[in-house]
mmCIF file of C-alpha atoms and ligand atoms in Angstrom:
data_model
loop_
_atom_site.group_PDB
_atom_site.id
_atom_site.type_symbol
_atom_site.label_atom_id
_atom_site.label_comp_id
_atom_site.label_asym_id
_atom_site.label_seq_id
_atom_site.Cartn_x
_atom_site.Cartn_y
_atom_site.Cartn_z
ATOM 1 C CA UNK A 286 0.137 -0.137 -0.102
ATOM 2 C CA UNK A 287 1.348 3.478 -0.777
ATOM 3 C CA UNK A 288 1.594 6.373 1.330
ATOM 4 C CA UNK A 289 -1.245 8.573 2.352
ATOM 5 C CA UNK A 290 -1.545 12.017 3.018
ATOM 6 C CA UNK A 291 -4.788 13.134 5.104
ATOM 7 C CA UNK A 292 -6.530 16.620 5.441
ATOM 8 C CA UNK A 293 -8.902 17.007 8.149
ATOM 9 C CA UNK A 294 -6.947 14.846 10.745
ATOM 10 C CA UNK A 295 -7.863 17.167 13.727
ATOM 11 C CA UNK A 296 -11.685 16.868 13.368
ATOM 12 C CA UNK A 297 -14.204 14.605 14.757
ATOM 13 C CA UNK A 298 -13.932 11.951 12.349
ATOM 14 C CA UNK A 299 -10.156 12.447 11.754
ATOM 15 C CA UNK A 300 -9.354 11.817 15.307
ATOM 16 C CA UNK A 301 -10.814 8.362 15.105
ATOM 17 C CA UNK A 302 -8.940 7.536 11.647
ATOM 18 C CA UNK A 303 -5.635 8.842 13.442
ATOM 19 C CA UNK A 304 -4.964 5.505 15.260
ATOM 20 C CA UNK A 305 -5.399 3.321 12.170
ATOM 21 C CA UNK A 306 -2.778 5.151 10.163
ATOM 22 C CA UNK A 307 0.901 4.120 9.910
ATOM 23 C CA UNK A 308 4.066 5.886 10.546
ATOM 24 C CA UNK A 309 4.530 7.175 7.233
ATOM 25 C CA UNK A 310 1.092 9.025 6.948
ATOM 26 C CA UNK A 311 1.208 12.665 6.118
ATOM 27 C CA UNK A 312 -1.043 14.692 8.273
ATOM 28 C CA UNK A 313 -1.361 17.890 6.344
ATOM 29 C CA UNK A 314 -2.702 20.490 8.984
ATOM 30 C CA UNK A 315 -3.165 24.253 8.544
ATOM 31 C CA UNK A 316 -0.333 26.134 10.337
ATOM 32 C CA UNK A 317 -2.354 27.545 13.213
ATOM 33 C CA UNK A 318 -3.329 23.919 14.121
ATOM 34 C CA UNK A 319 -0.264 22.381 13.233
ATOM 35 C CA UNK A 320 1.669 24.204 15.588
ATOM 36 C CA UNK A 321 -0.212 22.666 18.597
ATOM 37 C CA UNK A 322 0.515 19.177 17.562
ATOM 38 C CA UNK A 323 3.558 17.084 18.477
ATOM 39 C CA UNK A 324 3.436 14.280 15.926
ATOM 40 C CA UNK A 325 6.159 14.087 13.519
ATOM 41 C CA UNK A 326 4.003 12.963 10.794
ATOM 42 C CA UNK A 327 2.535 16.410 10.837
ATOM 43 C CA UNK A 328 3.098 18.798 7.646
ATOM 44 C CA UNK A 329 2.170 22.466 8.149
ATOM 45 C CA UNK A 330 0.676 23.728 5.093
ATOM 46 C CA UNK A 331 -1.754 26.260 3.949
ATOM 47 C CA UNK A 332 -4.274 23.984 2.485
ATOM 48 C CA UNK A 333 -5.273 26.445 -0.352
ATOM 49 C CA UNK A 334 -1.696 27.046 -1.643
ATOM 50 C CA UNK A 335 -1.698 24.639 -4.481
ATOM 51 C CA UNK A 336 2.237 24.680 -5.206
ATOM 52 C CA UNK A 337 3.091 24.320 -1.291
ATOM 53 C CA UNK A 338 0.374 21.252 -1.717
ATOM 54 C CA UNK A 339 2.211 19.973 -4.644
ATOM 55 C CA UNK A 340 5.607 19.823 -2.523
ATOM 56 C CA UNK A 341 3.604 18.244 0.697
ATOM 57 C CA UNK A 342 2.096 15.545 -1.504
ATOM 58 C CA UNK A 343 5.045 14.328 -3.493
ATOM 59 C CA UNK A 344 5.540 10.760 -3.058
ATOM 60 C CA UNK A 345 2.256 9.937 -1.615
ATOM 61 C CA UNK A 346 -0.256 7.629 -3.406
ATOM 62 C CA UNK A 347 -3.604 8.571 -1.907
ATOM 63 C CA UNK A 348 -5.152 11.894 -0.502
ATOM 64 C CA UNK A 349 -7.851 11.537 1.936
ATOM 65 C CA UNK A 350 -9.994 14.704 2.489
ATOM 66 C CA UNK A 351 -11.901 15.031 5.664
ATOM 67 C CA UNK A 352 -12.031 18.731 5.793
ATOM 68 C CA UNK A 353 -15.320 20.493 6.226
ATOM 69 C CA UNK A 354 -16.821 23.560 7.988
ATOM 70 C CA UNK A 355 -20.437 24.730 9.243
ATOM 71 C CA UNK A 356 -21.929 27.956 8.959
ATOM 72 C CA UNK A 357 -21.276 28.433 12.877
ATOM 73 C CA UNK A 358 -17.533 28.412 12.242
ATOM 74 C CA UNK A 359 -17.643 31.033 9.328
ATOM 75 C CA UNK A 360 -15.083 33.795 9.680
ATOM 76 C CA UNK A 361 -13.166 36.618 7.693
ATOM 77 C CA UNK A 362 -9.705 36.350 6.760
ATOM 78 C CA UNK A 363 -7.409 37.435 9.566
ATOM 79 C CA UNK A 364 -3.708 36.730 11.178
ATOM 80 C CA UNK A 365 -2.679 35.288 7.624
ATOM 81 C CA UNK A 366 -5.312 32.799 7.521
ATOM 82 C CA UNK A 367 -7.933 32.571 4.920
ATOM 83 C CA UNK A 368 -11.797 33.285 5.212
ATOM 84 C CA UNK A 369 -13.419 30.421 6.422
ATOM 85 C CA UNK A 370 -16.902 29.411 4.379
ATOM 86 C CA UNK A 371 -18.111 26.332 2.375
ATOM 87 C CA UNK A 372 -16.338 28.273 -0.826
ATOM 88 C CA UNK A 373 -12.612 28.151 0.722
ATOM 89 C CA UNK A 374 -13.083 24.877 3.058
ATOM 90 C CA UNK A 375 -15.660 22.684 1.532
ATOM 91 C CA UNK A 376 -14.906 23.552 -2.065
ATOM 92 C CA UNK A 377 -11.474 25.119 -1.996
ATOM 93 C CA UNK A 378 -9.710 22.538 -0.176
ATOM 94 C CA UNK A 379 -10.559 19.437 -1.666
ATOM 95 C CA UNK A 380 -10.296 21.043 -5.148
ATOM 96 C CA UNK A 381 -6.980 22.373 -4.189
ATOM 97 C CA UNK A 382 -5.611 19.025 -2.873
ATOM 98 C CA UNK A 383 -6.966 17.251 -5.982
ATOM 99 C CA UNK A 384 -5.355 19.536 -8.584
ATOM 100 C CA UNK A 385 -1.962 19.437 -6.481
ATOM 101 C CA UNK A 386 -2.233 15.911 -6.167
ATOM 102 C CA UNK A 387 -2.459 14.976 -9.753
ATOM 103 C CA UNK A 388 0.373 17.434 -10.406
ATOM 104 C CA UNK A 389 2.360 15.765 -7.645
ATOM 105 C CA UNK A 390 1.848 12.290 -9.323
ATOM 106 C CA UNK A 391 -0.418 10.916 -6.581
ATOM 107 C CA UNK A 392 -2.726 8.432 -7.669
ATOM 108 C CA UNK A 393 -6.192 8.267 -5.616
ATOM 109 C CA UNK A 394 -8.334 10.694 -3.837
ATOM 110 C CA UNK A 395 -10.948 9.643 -1.087
ATOM 111 C CA UNK A 396 -13.401 12.302 -0.282
ATOM 112 C CA UNK A 397 -15.637 12.588 2.857
ATOM 113 C CA UNK A 398 -18.706 14.035 1.364
ATOM 114 C CA UNK A 399 -22.238 14.041 2.817
ATOM 115 C CA UNK A 400 -25.565 11.915 2.238
ATOM 116 C CA UNK A 401 -28.391 13.541 0.195
ATOM 117 C CA UNK A 402 -26.542 16.402 -1.259
ATOM 118 C CA UNK A 403 -27.592 15.571 -5.301
ATOM 119 C CA UNK A 404 -31.338 16.660 -4.767
ATOM 120 C CA UNK A 405 -31.000 19.191 -1.581
ATOM 121 C CA UNK A 406 -31.259 22.984 -2.037
ATOM 122 C CA UNK A 407 -28.985 25.069 0.091
ATOM 123 C CA UNK A 408 -25.377 26.156 0.068
ATOM 124 C CA UNK A 409 -23.932 23.272 2.048
ATOM 125 C CA UNK A 410 -25.411 20.583 -0.391
ATOM 126 C CA UNK A 411 -24.064 22.861 -3.339
ATOM 127 C CA UNK A 412 -20.474 23.031 -1.900
ATOM 128 C CA UNK A 413 -20.326 19.295 -1.301
ATOM 129 C CA UNK A 414 -21.460 18.871 -5.180
ATOM 130 C CA UNK A 415 -18.888 21.145 -6.388
ATOM 131 C CA UNK A 416 -16.202 19.346 -4.246
ATOM 132 C CA UNK A 417 -17.178 16.132 -5.471
ATOM 133 C CA UNK A 418 -17.105 17.218 -9.117
ATOM 134 C CA UNK A 419 -13.482 18.694 -8.540
ATOM 135 C CA UNK A 420 -12.363 15.281 -7.532
ATOM 136 C CA UNK A 421 -14.094 13.320 -9.964
ATOM 137 C CA UNK A 422 -12.550 15.682 -12.786
ATOM 138 C CA UNK A 423 -9.246 15.812 -11.411
ATOM 139 C CA UNK A 424 -8.049 12.920 -13.328
ATOM 140 C CA UNK A 425 -7.083 10.821 -10.023
ATOM 141 C CA UNK A 426 -8.894 7.771 -9.188
ATOM 142 C CA UNK A 427 -11.471 8.717 -6.526
ATOM 143 C CA UNK A 428 -13.982 7.159 -4.089
ATOM 144 C CA UNK A 429 -16.754 9.140 -2.466
ATOM 145 C CA UNK A 430 -18.241 8.475 1.039
ATOM 146 C CA UNK A 431 -21.525 10.276 1.894
ATOM 147 C CA UNK A 432 -22.434 9.153 5.390
ATOM 148 C CA UNK A 433 -25.475 10.620 7.051
ATOM 149 C CA UNK A 434 -25.192 12.475 10.499
ATOM 150 C CA UNK A 435 -21.932 11.414 12.143
ATOM 151 C CA UNK A 436 -22.737 10.286 15.897
ATOM 152 C CA UNK A 437 -20.430 9.385 18.658
ATOM 153 C CA UNK A 438 -19.238 10.602 21.950
ATOM 154 C CA UNK A 439 -20.423 14.369 22.270
ATOM 155 C CA UNK A 440 -22.494 14.231 19.182
ATOM 156 C CA UNK A 441 -25.453 11.959 19.866
ATOM 157 C CA UNK A 442 -28.334 13.936 19.344
ATOM 158 C CA UNK A 443 -28.795 13.064 15.723
ATOM 159 C CA UNK A 444 -29.057 9.425 16.625
ATOM 160 C CA UNK A 445 -32.771 10.477 17.999
ATOM 161 C CA UNK A 446 -33.884 10.883 14.345
ATOM 162 C CA UNK A 447 -32.990 7.101 13.608
ATOM 163 C CA UNK A 448 -36.217 6.003 14.978
ATOM 164 C CA UNK A 449 -37.893 7.547 11.611
ATOM 165 C CA UNK A 450 -35.999 5.015 9.459
ATOM 166 C CA UNK A 451 -37.003 2.112 11.632
ATOM 167 C CA UNK A 452 -40.201 1.208 9.892
ATOM 168 C CA UNK A 453 -38.246 1.608 6.539
ATOM 169 C CA UNK A 454 -35.885 -0.988 7.744
ATOM 170 C CA UNK A 455 -38.529 -3.717 8.014
ATOM 171 C CA UNK A 456 -38.823 -3.624 4.006
ATOM 172 C CA UNK A 457 -35.698 -1.645 2.768
ATOM 173 C CA UNK A 458 -32.685 -1.896 5.149
ATOM 174 C CA UNK A 459 -30.183 -0.673 2.526
ATOM 175 C CA UNK A 460 -32.237 2.584 2.473
ATOM 176 C CA UNK A 461 -32.696 2.676 5.943
ATOM 177 C CA UNK A 462 -28.722 2.518 6.539
ATOM 178 C CA UNK A 463 -28.253 5.077 3.932
ATOM 179 C CA UNK A 464 -30.705 7.659 5.916
ATOM 180 C CA UNK A 465 -29.651 6.702 9.500
ATOM 181 C CA UNK A 466 -26.791 7.971 11.642
ATOM 182 C CA UNK A 467 -23.524 6.392 11.393
ATOM 183 C CA UNK A 468 -21.009 6.109 14.762
ATOM 184 C CA UNK A 469 -17.972 7.929 13.921
ATOM 185 C CA UNK A 470 -15.831 4.789 14.685
ATOM 186 C CA UNK A 471 -17.633 2.851 11.920
ATOM 187 C CA UNK A 472 -17.244 5.515 9.674
ATOM 188 C CA UNK A 473 -13.411 5.913 10.540
ATOM 189 C CA UNK A 474 -12.977 2.085 9.721
ATOM 190 C CA UNK A 475 -14.841 2.508 6.101
ATOM 191 C CA UNK A 476 -12.417 5.575 5.765
ATOM 192 C CA UNK A 477 -9.417 3.620 6.538
ATOM 193 C CA UNK A 478 -10.252 0.666 4.378
ATOM 194 C CA UNK A 479 -11.340 2.893 1.228
ATOM 195 C CA UNK A 480 -7.875 4.897 1.805
ATOM 196 C CA UNK A 481 -5.930 1.397 2.011
ATOM 197 C CA UNK A 482 -7.494 -0.354 -1.210
ATOM 198 C CA UNK A 483 -8.635 0.768 -4.678
ATOM 199 C CA UNK A 484 -11.509 -1.952 -4.377
ATOM 200 C CA UNK A 485 -14.195 0.802 -4.186
ATOM 201 C CA UNK A 486 -12.650 3.470 -6.665
ATOM 202 C CA UNK A 487 -15.101 5.042 -8.941
ATOM 203 C CA UNK A 488 -17.871 4.432 -6.511
ATOM 204 C CA UNK A 489 -19.990 6.836 -4.456
ATOM 205 C CA UNK A 490 -20.261 5.085 -0.999
ATOM 206 C CA UNK A 491 -23.595 5.574 1.215
ATOM 207 C CA UNK A 492 -24.639 4.150 4.585
ATOM 208 C CA UNK A 493 -25.081 0.786 3.568
ATOM 209 C CA UNK A 494 -22.072 0.484 1.959
ATOM 210 C CA UNK A 495 -20.120 2.220 4.598
ATOM 211 C CA UNK A 496 -21.335 -0.072 7.301
ATOM 212 C CA UNK A 497 -20.754 -3.002 5.170
ATOM 213 C CA UNK A 498 -16.968 -1.727 4.245
ATOM 214 C CA UNK A 499 -16.542 -1.130 8.277
ATOM 215 C CA UNK A 500 -17.707 -4.636 9.191
ATOM 216 C CA UNK A 501 -15.627 -6.368 6.595
HETATM 217 N N1 NAP B 8 -20.797 16.000 11.205
HETATM 218 C C1 NAP B 8 -21.640 15.473 10.349
HETATM 219 O O1 NAP B 8 -22.750 14.823 10.950
HETATM 220 C C2 NAP B 8 -21.584 15.073 8.877
HETATM 221 C C3 NAP B 8 -22.414 14.361 8.455
HETATM 222 C C4 NAP B 8 -22.178 14.010 6.768
HETATM 223 C C5 NAP B 8 -20.950 14.612 6.585
HETATM 224 N N2 NAP B 8 -20.169 15.374 7.044
HETATM 225 C C6 NAP B 8 -19.080 16.031 6.434
HETATM 226 O O2 NAP B 8 -17.785 14.884 6.866
HETATM 227 C C7 NAP B 8 -16.655 15.608 7.022
HETATM 228 C C8 NAP B 8 -15.853 15.776 8.408
HETATM 229 O O3 NAP B 8 -16.708 16.039 9.409
HETATM 230 P P1 NAP B 8 -16.483 16.285 10.934
HETATM 231 O O4 NAP B 8 -17.825 16.536 11.627
HETATM 232 O O5 NAP B 8 -15.447 14.990 11.212
HETATM 233 O O6 NAP B 8 -15.675 17.513 10.867
HETATM 234 P P2 NAP B 8 -15.177 18.551 11.821
HETATM 235 O O7 NAP B 8 -14.911 17.906 13.171
HETATM 236 O O8 NAP B 8 -16.027 19.916 11.919
HETATM 237 O O9 NAP B 8 -13.490 18.824 11.541
HETATM 238 C C9 NAP B 8 -13.128 19.501 10.421
HETATM 239 C C10 NAP B 8 -11.796 19.374 9.812
HETATM 240 O O10 NAP B 8 -11.613 20.407 8.904
HETATM 241 C C11 NAP B 8 -10.616 21.136 8.978
HETATM 242 N N3 NAP B 8 -10.632 22.496 8.775
HETATM 243 C C12 NAP B 8 -11.920 23.519 8.811
HETATM 244 N N4 NAP B 8 -11.685 24.419 8.296
HETATM 245 C C13 NAP B 8 -10.467 24.586 7.674
HETATM 246 C C14 NAP B 8 -9.495 25.662 7.221
HETATM 247 N N5 NAP B 8 -10.013 26.620 7.122
HETATM 248 N N6 NAP B 8 -8.090 25.272 6.805
HETATM 249 C C15 NAP B 8 -7.659 23.900 7.185
HETATM 250 N N7 NAP B 8 -8.606 23.014 7.782
HETATM 251 C C16 NAP B 8 -9.724 23.407 7.915
HETATM 252 C C17 NAP B 8 -10.455 21.244 10.768
HETATM 253 O O11 NAP B 8 -9.278 21.565 10.932
HETATM 254 P P3 NAP B 8 -8.902 22.508 11.989
HETATM 255 O O12 NAP B 8 -8.669 21.807 13.391
HETATM 256 O O13 NAP B 8 -7.110 23.195 11.637
HETATM 257 O O14 NAP B 8 -9.891 23.462 11.984
HETATM 258 C C18 NAP B 8 -10.637 19.843 10.911
HETATM 259 O O15 NAP B 8 -9.775 18.961 10.721
HETATM 260 C C19 NAP B 8 -16.851 17.047 6.725
HETATM 261 O O16 NAP B 8 -16.569 17.406 5.125
HETATM 262 C C20 NAP B 8 -18.267 17.146 6.791
HETATM 263 O O17 NAP B 8 -19.095 18.180 5.968
HETATM 264 C C21 NAP B 8 -20.314 15.507 8.242
#
Protein backbone atom coordinates (compact mmCIF):
# COMPACT_ATOMS: atom_id res chain seq x y z
CA UNK A 1 0.00 0.00 0.00
CA UNK A 2 1.32 3.44 -0.92
CA UNK A 3 1.72 6.42 1.32
CA UNK A 4 -1.39 8.28 2.52
CA UNK A 5 -1.71 12.05 2.94
CA UNK A 6 -4.71 13.16 4.95
CA UNK A 7 -6.35 16.53 5.55
CA UNK A 8 -8.88 17.05 8.33
CA UNK A 9 -7.18 14.69 10.81
CA UNK A 10 -7.80 17.16 13.67
CA UNK A 11 -11.59 16.93 13.25
CA UNK A 12 -14.19 14.68 14.84
CA UNK A 13 -13.87 11.94 12.21
CA UNK A 14 -10.15 12.54 11.68
CA UNK A 15 -9.36 11.87 15.34
CA UNK A 16 -10.90 8.38 14.99
CA UNK A 17 -8.99 7.73 11.75
CA UNK A 18 -5.67 8.77 13.32
CA UNK A 19 -5.00 5.57 15.37
CA UNK A 20 -5.32 3.47 12.19
CA UNK A 21 -2.62 5.34 10.27
CA UNK A 22 0.93 4.14 9.81
CA UNK A 23 4.20 5.86 10.68
CA UNK A 24 4.60 7.08 7.09
CA UNK A 25 1.24 8.90 6.87
CA UNK A 26 1.38 12.64 6.18
CA UNK A 27 -0.97 14.67 8.34
CA UNK A 28 -1.67 17.90 6.47
CA UNK A 29 -2.72 20.63 8.90
CA UNK A 30 -3.08 24.38 8.50
CA UNK A 31 -0.23 26.22 10.31
CA UNK A 32 -2.36 27.49 13.23
CA UNK A 33 -3.45 23.92 14.03
CA UNK A 34 -0.12 22.24 13.19
CA UNK A 35 1.73 24.25 15.82
CA UNK A 36 -0.44 22.67 18.54
CA UNK A 37 0.53 19.12 17.44
CA UNK A 38 3.65 17.19 18.52
CA UNK A 39 3.31 14.38 15.94
CA UNK A 40 6.36 14.01 13.62
CA UNK A 41 4.01 13.06 10.79
CA UNK A 42 2.47 16.55 10.72
CA UNK A 43 3.07 18.70 7.65
CA UNK A 44 2.20 22.34 8.28
CA UNK A 45 0.75 23.68 5.03
CA UNK A 46 -1.71 26.24 3.72
CA UNK A 47 -4.38 23.91 2.35
CA UNK A 48 -5.35 26.40 -0.37
CA UNK A 49 -1.78 26.97 -1.63
CA UNK A 50 -1.47 24.55 -4.53
CA UNK A 51 2.26 24.87 -5.03
CA UNK A 52 2.89 24.21 -1.31
CA UNK A 53 0.47 21.27 -1.47
CA UNK A 54 2.23 19.86 -4.53
CA UNK A 55 5.45 19.66 -2.50
CA UNK A 56 3.65 18.27 0.56
CA UNK A 57 2.00 15.53 -1.52
CA UNK A 58 5.03 14.42 -3.55
CA UNK A 59 5.56 10.67 -3.20
CA UNK A 60 2.10 9.98 -1.76
CA UNK A 61 -0.26 7.58 -3.50
CA UNK A 62 -3.57 8.42 -1.82
CA UNK A 63 -5.06 11.71 -0.62
CA UNK A 64 -7.82 11.59 1.98
CA UNK A 65 -9.90 14.72 2.62
CA UNK A 66 -12.02 14.89 5.78
CA UNK A 67 -12.11 18.69 5.84
CA UNK A 68 -15.33 20.64 6.19
CA UNK A 69 -16.87 23.60 7.95
CA UNK A 70 -20.25 24.75 9.22
CA UNK A 71 -21.97 28.13 9.05
CA UNK A 72 -21.30 28.61 12.77
CA UNK A 73 -17.54 28.54 12.02
CA UNK A 74 -17.60 31.05 9.15
CA UNK A 75 -15.03 33.81 9.71
CA UNK A 76 -13.35 36.57 7.70
CA UNK A 77 -9.68 36.32 6.71
CA UNK A 78 -7.44 37.26 9.65
CA UNK A 79 -3.97 36.67 11.14
CA UNK A 80 -2.65 35.39 7.80
CA UNK A 81 -5.42 32.76 7.53
CA UNK A 82 -7.97 32.55 4.73
CA UNK A 83 -11.61 33.35 5.28
CA UNK A 84 -13.58 30.32 6.48
CA UNK A 85 -16.71 29.52 4.51
CA UNK A 86 -18.04 26.79 2.22
CA UNK A 87 -16.20 28.22 -0.82
CA UNK A 88 -12.79 28.19 0.84
CA UNK A 89 -13.09 25.06 2.98
CA UNK A 90 -15.65 22.61 1.58
CA UNK A 91 -14.93 23.43 -2.08
CA UNK A 92 -11.55 25.16 -2.11
CA UNK A 93 -9.53 22.69 -0.03
CA UNK A 94 -10.56 19.41 -1.74
CA UNK A 95 -10.25 21.09 -5.15
CA UNK A 96 -6.75 22.39 -4.36
CA UNK A 97 -5.71 19.01 -2.95
CA UNK A 98 -6.98 17.20 -6.04
CA UNK A 99 -5.29 19.53 -8.54
CA UNK A 100 -2.02 19.63 -6.60
CA UNK A 101 -2.15 15.88 -6.03
CA UNK A 102 -2.50 15.19 -9.74
CA UNK A 103 0.50 17.39 -10.48
CA UNK A 104 2.47 15.73 -7.67
CA UNK A 105 1.91 12.25 -9.13
CA UNK A 106 -0.62 10.97 -6.59
CA UNK A 107 -2.96 8.24 -7.82
CA UNK A 108 -6.12 8.28 -5.70
CA UNK A 109 -8.45 10.58 -3.79
CA UNK A 110 -10.81 9.61 -0.95
CA UNK A 111 -13.37 12.35 -0.29
CA UNK A 112 -15.64 12.50 2.74
CA UNK A 113 -18.79 14.15 1.41
CA UNK A 114 -22.35 14.01 2.74
CA UNK A 115 -25.56 12.04 2.21
CA UNK A 116 -28.46 13.60 0.31
CA UNK A 117 -26.52 16.35 -1.39
CA UNK A 118 -27.62 15.50 -4.92
CA UNK A 119 -31.16 16.78 -4.59
CA UNK A 120 -31.06 19.05 -1.55
CA UNK A 121 -31.26 22.84 -1.92
CA UNK A 122 -28.94 25.15 -0.01
CA UNK A 123 -25.34 26.28 0.11
CA UNK A 124 -23.92 23.25 1.95
CA UNK A 125 -25.16 20.57 -0.50
CA UNK A 126 -24.15 22.82 -3.40
CA UNK A 127 -20.65 23.10 -1.96
CA UNK A 128 -20.38 19.35 -1.51
CA UNK A 129 -21.54 18.77 -5.11
CA UNK A 130 -18.83 21.14 -6.36
CA UNK A 131 -16.18 19.40 -4.25
CA UNK A 132 -17.24 16.00 -5.58
CA UNK A 133 -17.14 17.32 -9.17
CA UNK A 134 -13.64 18.72 -8.67
CA UNK A 135 -12.40 15.38 -7.39
CA UNK A 136 -14.09 13.37 -10.16
CA UNK A 137 -12.65 15.72 -12.81
CA UNK A 138 -9.14 15.75 -11.34
CA UNK A 139 -7.87 12.79 -13.34
CA UNK A 140 -7.15 10.90 -10.11
CA UNK A 141 -8.93 7.68 -9.22
CA UNK A 142 -11.51 8.55 -6.58
CA UNK A 143 -13.94 7.18 -4.05
CA UNK A 144 -16.60 9.36 -2.44
CA UNK A 145 -18.08 8.58 0.98
CA UNK A 146 -21.47 10.03 1.80
CA UNK A 147 -22.43 9.39 5.42
CA UNK A 148 -25.61 10.73 6.96
CA UNK A 149 -25.25 12.31 10.45
CA UNK A 150 -21.97 11.36 12.12
CA UNK A 151 -22.59 10.49 15.77
CA UNK A 152 -20.54 9.38 18.76
CA UNK A 153 -19.27 10.79 22.05
CA UNK A 154 -20.43 14.40 22.37
CA UNK A 155 -22.45 14.18 19.19
CA UNK A 156 -25.36 11.89 19.91
CA UNK A 157 -28.37 14.15 19.29
CA UNK A 158 -28.88 13.08 15.67
CA UNK A 159 -29.33 9.47 16.81
CA UNK A 160 -32.84 10.48 17.93
CA UNK A 161 -33.84 10.78 14.26
CA UNK A 162 -33.01 7.12 13.65
CA UNK A 163 -36.45 6.06 14.91
CA UNK A 164 -37.82 7.62 11.71
CA UNK A 165 -36.01 5.00 9.65
CA UNK A 166 -36.86 1.99 11.82
CA UNK A 167 -40.10 1.19 9.89
CA UNK A 168 -38.26 1.60 6.58
CA UNK A 169 -35.74 -0.96 7.79
CA UNK A 170 -38.46 -3.61 7.81
CA UNK A 171 -38.77 -3.62 4.03
CA UNK A 172 -35.71 -1.72 2.78
CA UNK A 173 -32.75 -2.18 5.09
CA UNK A 174 -30.25 -0.65 2.68
CA UNK A 175 -32.26 2.54 2.34
CA UNK A 176 -32.66 2.83 6.13
CA UNK A 177 -28.89 2.42 6.52
CA UNK A 178 -28.31 5.26 4.04
CA UNK A 179 -30.52 7.67 6.01
CA UNK A 180 -29.72 6.73 9.60
CA UNK A 181 -26.81 8.15 11.56
CA UNK A 182 -23.44 6.44 11.48
CA UNK A 183 -21.18 6.02 14.48
CA UNK A 184 -17.89 7.84 14.02
CA UNK A 185 -15.84 4.70 14.78
CA UNK A 186 -17.69 2.80 12.04
CA UNK A 187 -17.15 5.65 9.59
CA UNK A 188 -13.46 5.89 10.51
CA UNK A 189 -12.97 2.19 9.73
CA UNK A 190 -14.66 2.65 6.35
CA UNK A 191 -12.48 5.69 5.59
CA UNK A 192 -9.33 3.73 6.43
CA UNK A 193 -10.35 0.72 4.33
CA UNK A 194 -11.20 2.96 1.36
CA UNK A 195 -7.84 4.70 1.77
CA UNK A 196 -5.93 1.43 1.93
CA UNK A 197 -7.54 -0.38 -1.00
CA UNK A 198 -8.62 0.63 -4.52
CA UNK A 199 -11.48 -1.90 -4.26
CA UNK A 200 -14.17 0.81 -4.15
CA UNK A 201 -12.59 3.27 -6.58
CA UNK A 202 -15.09 4.95 -8.91
CA UNK A 203 -17.92 4.43 -6.41
CA UNK A 204 -20.06 6.72 -4.29
CA UNK A 205 -20.48 4.93 -0.95
CA UNK A 206 -23.54 5.64 1.19
CA UNK A 207 -24.58 4.34 4.63
CA UNK A 208 -25.32 0.77 3.57
CA UNK A 209 -21.90 0.48 1.90
CA UNK A 210 -20.06 2.21 4.74
CA UNK A 211 -21.52 -0.13 7.36
CA UNK A 212 -20.65 -3.16 5.22
CA UNK A 213 -17.10 -1.99 4.50
CA UNK A 214 -16.47 -1.18 8.17
CA UNK A 215 -17.75 -4.62 9.19
CA UNK A 216 -15.44 -6.02 6.45
N1 LIG B 1 -20.88 16.06 11.15
C1 LIG B 1 -21.75 15.37 10.43
O1 LIG B 1 -22.79 14.86 10.92
C2 LIG B 1 -21.46 15.13 8.96
C3 LIG B 1 -22.36 14.40 8.20
C4 LIG B 1 -22.06 14.12 6.87
C5 LIG B 1 -20.89 14.60 6.32
N2 LIG B 1 -20.04 15.37 7.07
C6 LIG B 1 -18.80 15.84 6.44
O2 LIG B 1 -17.75 15.02 6.92
C7 LIG B 1 -16.53 15.76 7.01
C8 LIG B 1 -15.93 15.61 8.41
O3 LIG B 1 -16.90 16.00 9.37
P1 LIG B 1 -16.46 16.19 10.89
O4 LIG B 1 -17.71 16.42 11.65
O5 LIG B 1 -15.51 15.12 11.28
O6 LIG B 1 -15.65 17.58 10.77
P2 LIG B 1 -15.05 18.52 11.92
O7 LIG B 1 -14.97 17.85 13.23
O8 LIG B 1 -15.79 19.82 11.85
O9 LIG B 1 -13.55 18.74 11.40
C9 LIG B 1 -13.30 19.55 10.31
C10 LIG B 1 -11.87 19.40 9.87
O10 LIG B 1 -11.68 20.34 8.79
C11 LIG B 1 -10.55 21.16 9.09
N3 LIG B 1 -10.76 22.53 8.66
C12 LIG B 1 -11.86 23.29 8.82
N4 LIG B 1 -11.63 24.53 8.33
C13 LIG B 1 -10.36 24.51 7.86
C14 LIG B 1 -9.55 25.49 7.22
N5 LIG B 1 -10.00 26.74 6.98
N6 LIG B 1 -8.30 25.16 6.86
C15 LIG B 1 -7.83 23.92 7.11
N7 LIG B 1 -8.55 22.93 7.70
C16 LIG B 1 -9.80 23.26 8.07
C17 LIG B 1 -10.45 21.18 10.61
O11 LIG B 1 -9.12 21.51 10.93
P3 LIG B 1 -8.76 22.57 12.09
O12 LIG B 1 -8.58 21.73 13.34
O13 LIG B 1 -7.50 23.19 11.60
O14 LIG B 1 -9.91 23.53 12.20
C18 LIG B 1 -10.84 19.75 10.95
O15 LIG B 1 -9.73 18.89 10.85
C19 LIG B 1 -16.88 17.20 6.63
O16 LIG B 1 -16.60 17.39 5.27
C20 LIG B 1 -18.39 17.26 6.83
O17 LIG B 1 -19.01 18.21 5.98
C21 LIG B 1 -20.29 15.63 8.37
